[in-house]
Amino acid sequence: MKYVDEFRDGELARGLAGAIAREAAPDRTYSFMEFCGGHTHAISRYGVTDLLPPGVKMIHGPGCPVCVLPIGRVDMAIELALEHKVTLCTYADTVRVPASKGLSLLKAKARGADIRMIYSAADALALAQHHPEKQVVFFAIGFETTTPPTAVVLKQAQALGLTNFSVLCCHVLTPSAISAILESPEVRQYGTVPLDGFVGPAHVSMVIGSRPYEFFAQEYRKPVVIAGFEPLDVMQAILMLVRQVNQGRAEVENEFSRAVTRDGNVKAQNLVAEVFELRREFEWRGLRSIPYSALRIREAFAAFDAERRFPIGYHQVPDNKACECGAILRGVKRPWECKIFGTVCTPETPMGSCMVSSEGACAAHYTYGRFKQVA
Ligand code: SF4
């Protein structure tokens, strides 16, 4: 398959692994965070860490949309479905995220809530059009990749004059999360998370471009290499990061040049800016509350904002005490360091959000049998 097979070639992977081993200094450690869950999945699935020399370590970041969703936000969606009797539409993985009181959207569905798993925001809008008797709410989650389609349906709903469609907006922003990691005590003060650079997101960067990462390279002196989601993309990015570190450079480089430009998709950015504005505060699972790190619906589209249409509010809820998702999302712990990893908590019975989506670090490690390979 064009643009897939050639990025999974074993011979080329061995060549890249050899180059990384030759160029990585034997007397130092390189610690790189792959921000995105898509990269975490690729690294586990293709055994990328097995090909790296012992001194090159990968740290999983918080870029999995389902993983960073706090319990309180899932509770809001459940409240809409169970108490306000709306038809709640969302992307499939979201329905399995554990919420308060032993519930999840899937368990709420078993109690009679009308919860629909959809493939696109357009499916939710179509449902509202075909069922004017139902109040349809789209539980919108995700980073910059999924935000433009939500903006499109909000504009369409307004143009159609729909009165039975609204959005529970939980879209979050990548650069804010990277800032939160770089400013976290574990990175800045304690040094428990040594960070020499980032593998930058693929799909998110197609929308926002490579320009937003320049701040991190300049202000924090951390190299960023934007990479595609195939194993050779990731390995090439690691080699580029090793080279930057060796040469004392901290720049933004673009390995995924077949899809990412410096300016990104300006049309999508303008659309998002027209429909959404920054939220003052948003709580992320694991990263706590981060100012200006998420989006809310602008006043012009207030009629389609589920948080204004229904009497619901956000309540902070602590994670399950046994779950280490917060520490894993900050790069402080590895999945197998959680006491219930692979025993009580599995993809079939997730106790935390990182075990739900295939992009979650715990699910990726469990699925591909990678329990303790990385020291
Ligand atoms: S194994 Fe389960 S409970 Fe433990 S950190 Fe991962 S998701 Fe949370």
mmCIF file of C-alpha atoms in Angstrom, residues 16-196:
data_model
loop_
_atom_site.group_PDB
_atom_site.id
_atom_site.type_symbol
_atom_site.label_atom_id
_atom_site.label_comp_id
_atom_site.label_asym_id
_atom_site.label_seq_id
_atom_site.Cartn_x
_atom_site.Cartn_y
_atom_site.Cartn_z
ATOM 1 C CA LEU A 16 17.960 3.110 11.055
ATOM 2 C CA ALA A 17 18.515 1.179 14.291
ATOM 3 C CA GLY A 18 22.183 0.788 13.311
ATOM 4 C CA ALA A 19 22.490 4.515 12.631
ATOM 5 C CA ILE A 20 20.924 5.376 16.009
ATOM 6 C CA ALA A 21 23.260 2.928 17.793
ATOM 7 C CA ARG A 22 26.304 4.369 16.021
ATOM 8 C CA GLU A 23 25.405 8.001 16.655
ATOM 9 C CA ALA A 24 24.102 7.757 20.234
ATOM 10 C CA ALA A 25 26.978 8.456 22.603
ATOM 11 C CA PRO A 26 27.605 5.357 24.747
ATOM 12 C CA ASP A 27 28.303 7.380 27.887
ATOM 13 C CA ARG A 28 24.999 9.248 28.098
ATOM 14 C CA THR A 29 21.256 8.679 28.170
ATOM 15 C CA TYR A 30 18.786 10.197 25.720
ATOM 16 C CA SER A 31 15.201 10.538 26.955
ATOM 17 C CA PHE A 32 12.593 11.467 24.379
ATOM 18 C CA MET A 33 8.863 11.852 24.943
ATOM 19 C CA GLU A 34 6.494 10.779 22.209
ATOM 20 C CA PHE A 35 3.611 13.128 22.925
ATOM 21 C CA CYS A 36 1.018 11.348 20.869
ATOM 22 C CA GLY A 37 -0.854 8.125 21.612
ATOM 23 C CA GLY A 38 -0.531 7.162 17.944
ATOM 24 C CA HIS A 39 3.241 7.046 18.381
ATOM 25 C CA THR A 40 2.916 5.118 21.659
ATOM 26 C CA HIS A 41 0.817 2.557 19.823
ATOM 27 C CA ALA A 42 3.305 2.295 16.932
ATOM 28 C CA ILE A 43 6.264 1.953 19.312
ATOM 29 C CA SER A 44 4.586 -0.916 21.187
ATOM 30 C CA ARG A 45 3.103 -2.600 18.147
ATOM 31 C CA TYR A 46 6.305 -2.658 16.097
ATOM 32 C CA GLY A 47 8.729 -3.152 18.991
ATOM 33 C CA VAL A 48 10.615 0.050 18.237
ATOM 34 C CA THR A 49 12.165 0.190 21.724
ATOM 35 C CA ASP A 50 13.611 -3.310 21.204
ATOM 36 C CA LEU A 51 15.623 -1.879 18.317
ATOM 37 C CA LEU A 52 17.025 1.061 20.269
ATOM 38 C CA PRO A 53 20.332 1.020 22.155
ATOM 39 C CA PRO A 54 19.948 0.879 25.960
ATOM 40 C CA GLY A 55 20.841 4.560 26.344
ATOM 41 C CA VAL A 56 17.910 5.791 24.211
ATOM 42 C CA LYS A 57 14.679 5.810 26.238
ATOM 43 C CA MET A 58 11.160 6.631 25.124
ATOM 44 C CA ILE A 59 8.730 8.234 27.582
ATOM 45 C CA HIS A 60 5.008 8.119 26.862
ATOM 46 C CA GLY A 61 3.227 11.471 26.805
ATOM 47 C CA PRO A 62 -0.379 12.533 27.367
ATOM 48 C CA GLY A 63 -1.479 12.754 23.723
ATOM 49 C CA CYS A 64 -4.300 10.220 23.883
ATOM 50 C CA PRO A 65 -7.651 12.051 23.788
ATOM 51 C CA VAL A 66 -9.543 9.450 25.779
ATOM 52 C CA CYS A 67 -6.790 9.140 28.418
ATOM 53 C CA VAL A 68 -6.709 12.831 29.362
ATOM 54 C CA LEU A 69 -10.471 13.135 29.743
ATOM 55 C CA PRO A 70 -11.150 13.691 33.459
ATOM 56 C CA ILE A 71 -13.813 11.645 35.232
ATOM 57 C CA GLY A 72 -15.908 14.764 35.887
ATOM 58 C CA ARG A 73 -16.392 15.358 32.161
ATOM 59 C CA VAL A 74 -17.554 11.777 31.566
ATOM 60 C CA ASP A 75 -19.925 12.220 34.525
ATOM 61 C CA MET A 76 -21.442 15.251 32.769
ATOM 62 C CA ALA A 77 -22.115 13.162 29.664
ATOM 63 C CA ILE A 78 -23.674 10.395 31.752
ATOM 64 C CA GLU A 79 -25.851 12.934 33.563
ATOM 65 C CA LEU A 80 -27.087 14.277 30.228
ATOM 66 C CA ALA A 81 -27.996 10.798 29.056
ATOM 67 C CA LEU A 82 -29.476 9.392 32.270
ATOM 68 C CA GLU A 83 -31.146 12.412 33.852
ATOM 69 C CA HIS A 84 -31.865 14.750 30.951
ATOM 70 C CA LYS A 85 -32.750 11.831 28.651
ATOM 71 C CA VAL A 86 -30.791 13.123 25.676
ATOM 72 C CA THR A 87 -29.438 10.931 22.901
ATOM 73 C CA LEU A 88 -25.733 11.137 23.559
ATOM 74 C CA CYS A 89 -23.370 10.513 20.631
ATOM 75 C CA THR A 90 -19.635 10.000 20.968
ATOM 76 C CA TYR A 91 -16.605 8.236 19.522
ATOM 77 C CA ALA A 92 -16.408 4.555 20.423
ATOM 78 C CA ASP A 93 -13.536 4.428 22.934
ATOM 79 C CA THR A 94 -15.104 7.155 25.053
ATOM 80 C CA VAL A 95 -17.978 4.912 26.102
ATOM 81 C CA ARG A 96 -15.633 2.623 28.061
ATOM 82 C CA VAL A 97 -13.855 5.286 30.138
ATOM 83 C CA PRO A 98 -14.508 4.609 33.836
ATOM 84 C CA ALA A 99 -16.556 7.359 35.498
ATOM 85 C CA SER A 100 -17.903 7.938 39.035
ATOM 86 C CA LYS A 101 -19.956 5.416 41.005
ATOM 87 C CA GLY A 102 -18.634 2.475 38.977
ATOM 88 C CA LEU A 103 -20.317 3.821 35.857
ATOM 89 C CA SER A 104 -19.171 4.420 32.307
ATOM 90 C CA LEU A 105 -21.188 5.509 29.299
ATOM 91 C CA LEU A 106 -21.445 1.851 28.305
ATOM 92 C CA LYS A 107 -22.833 0.905 31.738
ATOM 93 C CA ALA A 108 -25.218 3.867 31.565
ATOM 94 C CA LYS A 109 -26.416 2.484 28.235
ATOM 95 C CA ALA A 110 -27.081 -0.848 29.947
ATOM 96 C CA ARG A 111 -29.256 1.093 32.416
ATOM 97 C CA GLY A 112 -31.354 2.395 29.558
ATOM 98 C CA ALA A 113 -29.560 5.588 28.519
ATOM 99 C CA ASP A 114 -29.670 6.357 24.792
ATOM 100 C CA ILE A 115 -25.976 6.366 23.950
ATOM 101 C CA ARG A 116 -24.770 6.027 20.378
ATOM 102 C CA MET A 117 -21.266 5.238 19.158
ATOM 103 C CA ILE A 118 -20.540 7.245 16.049
ATOM 104 C CA TYR A 119 -17.713 7.504 13.526
ATOM 105 C CA SER A 120 -17.889 11.218 12.835
ATOM 106 C CA ALA A 121 -19.420 14.425 14.131
ATOM 107 C CA ALA A 122 -21.568 14.433 10.987
ATOM 108 C CA ASP A 123 -23.278 11.225 12.199
ATOM 109 C CA ALA A 124 -24.505 13.067 15.309
ATOM 110 C CA LEU A 125 -25.843 15.940 13.229
ATOM 111 C CA ALA A 126 -27.607 13.545 10.855
ATOM 112 C CA LEU A 127 -29.230 11.808 13.827
ATOM 113 C CA ALA A 128 -30.579 15.142 15.067
ATOM 114 C CA GLN A 129 -31.924 15.959 11.597
ATOM 115 C CA HIS A 130 -33.695 12.607 11.293
ATOM 116 C CA HIS A 131 -35.083 12.641 14.851
ATOM 117 C CA PRO A 132 -36.480 16.082 15.615
ATOM 118 C CA GLU A 133 -38.290 14.552 18.621
ATOM 119 C CA LYS A 134 -34.946 13.775 20.343
ATOM 120 C CA GLN A 135 -32.439 16.120 21.960
ATOM 121 C CA VAL A 136 -29.135 14.969 20.450
ATOM 122 C CA VAL A 137 -25.869 15.887 22.205
ATOM 123 C CA PHE A 138 -22.480 15.254 20.647
ATOM 124 C CA PHE A 139 -19.876 14.553 23.365
ATOM 125 C CA ALA A 140 -16.915 16.055 21.490
ATOM 126 C CA ILE A 141 -13.445 15.060 22.658
ATOM 127 C CA GLY A 142 -9.968 15.181 21.174
ATOM 128 C CA PHE A 143 -7.050 17.341 20.207
ATOM 129 C CA GLU A 144 -6.756 19.710 17.248
ATOM 130 C CA THR A 145 -7.374 16.875 14.776
ATOM 131 C CA THR A 146 -10.999 16.330 15.772
ATOM 132 C CA THR A 147 -11.864 19.962 16.486
ATOM 133 C CA PRO A 148 -12.471 21.169 12.893
ATOM 134 C CA PRO A 149 -15.202 18.542 12.207
ATOM 135 C CA THR A 150 -16.984 19.670 15.395
ATOM 136 C CA ALA A 151 -16.773 23.267 14.173
ATOM 137 C CA VAL A 152 -18.281 22.197 10.850
ATOM 138 C CA VAL A 153 -21.326 20.524 12.451
ATOM 139 C CA LEU A 154 -21.911 23.506 14.736
ATOM 140 C CA LYS A 155 -21.982 25.806 11.722
ATOM 141 C CA GLN A 156 -24.256 23.412 9.839
ATOM 142 C CA ALA A 157 -26.614 23.086 12.814
ATOM 143 C CA GLN A 158 -26.885 26.863 12.970
ATOM 144 C CA ALA A 159 -27.458 27.148 9.214
ATOM 145 C CA LEU A 160 -30.176 24.472 9.418
ATOM 146 C CA GLY A 161 -31.800 26.155 12.410
ATOM 147 C CA LEU A 162 -31.777 22.920 14.426
ATOM 148 C CA THR A 163 -33.194 23.240 17.923
ATOM 149 C CA ASN A 164 -32.471 19.673 19.027
ATOM 150 C CA PHE A 165 -28.686 19.511 18.548
ATOM 151 C CA SER A 166 -25.911 20.591 20.896
ATOM 152 C CA VAL A 167 -22.281 19.806 21.699
ATOM 153 C CA LEU A 168 -20.621 19.007 25.019
ATOM 154 C CA CYS A 169 -17.257 20.448 24.060
ATOM 155 C CA CYS A 170 -14.150 18.837 25.587
ATOM 156 C CA HIS A 171 -11.616 19.664 22.887
ATOM 157 C CA VAL A 172 -8.101 20.236 24.205
ATOM 158 C CA LEU A 173 -4.927 21.850 22.898
ATOM 159 C CA THR A 174 -1.581 20.143 22.352
ATOM 160 C CA PRO A 175 0.835 23.072 22.924
ATOM 161 C CA SER A 176 -0.724 23.760 26.346
ATOM 162 C CA ALA A 177 -0.161 20.153 27.409
ATOM 163 C CA ILE A 178 3.479 20.279 26.290
ATOM 164 C CA SER A 179 3.922 23.503 28.317
ATOM 165 C CA ALA A 180 2.359 21.818 31.361
ATOM 166 C CA ILE A 181 4.811 18.921 31.079
ATOM 167 C CA LEU A 182 7.808 21.222 30.688
ATOM 168 C CA GLU A 183 6.648 23.316 33.660
ATOM 169 C CA SER A 184 5.802 20.316 35.845
ATOM 170 C CA PRO A 185 7.806 19.913 39.063
ATOM 171 C CA GLU A 186 8.932 16.443 37.961
ATOM 172 C CA VAL A 187 10.669 17.911 34.921
ATOM 173 C CA ARG A 188 11.813 21.309 36.217
ATOM 174 C CA GLN A 189 12.679 20.698 39.861
ATOM 175 C CA TYR A 190 13.030 17.043 40.696
ATOM 176 C CA GLY A 191 14.499 15.755 37.451
ATOM 177 C CA THR A 192 12.450 12.554 37.814
ATOM 178 C CA VAL A 193 11.430 12.930 34.173
ATOM 179 C CA PRO A 194 14.583 13.689 32.200
ATOM 180 C CA LEU A 195 13.482 15.128 28.873
ATOM 181 C CA ASP A 196 15.889 15.685 25.997
#
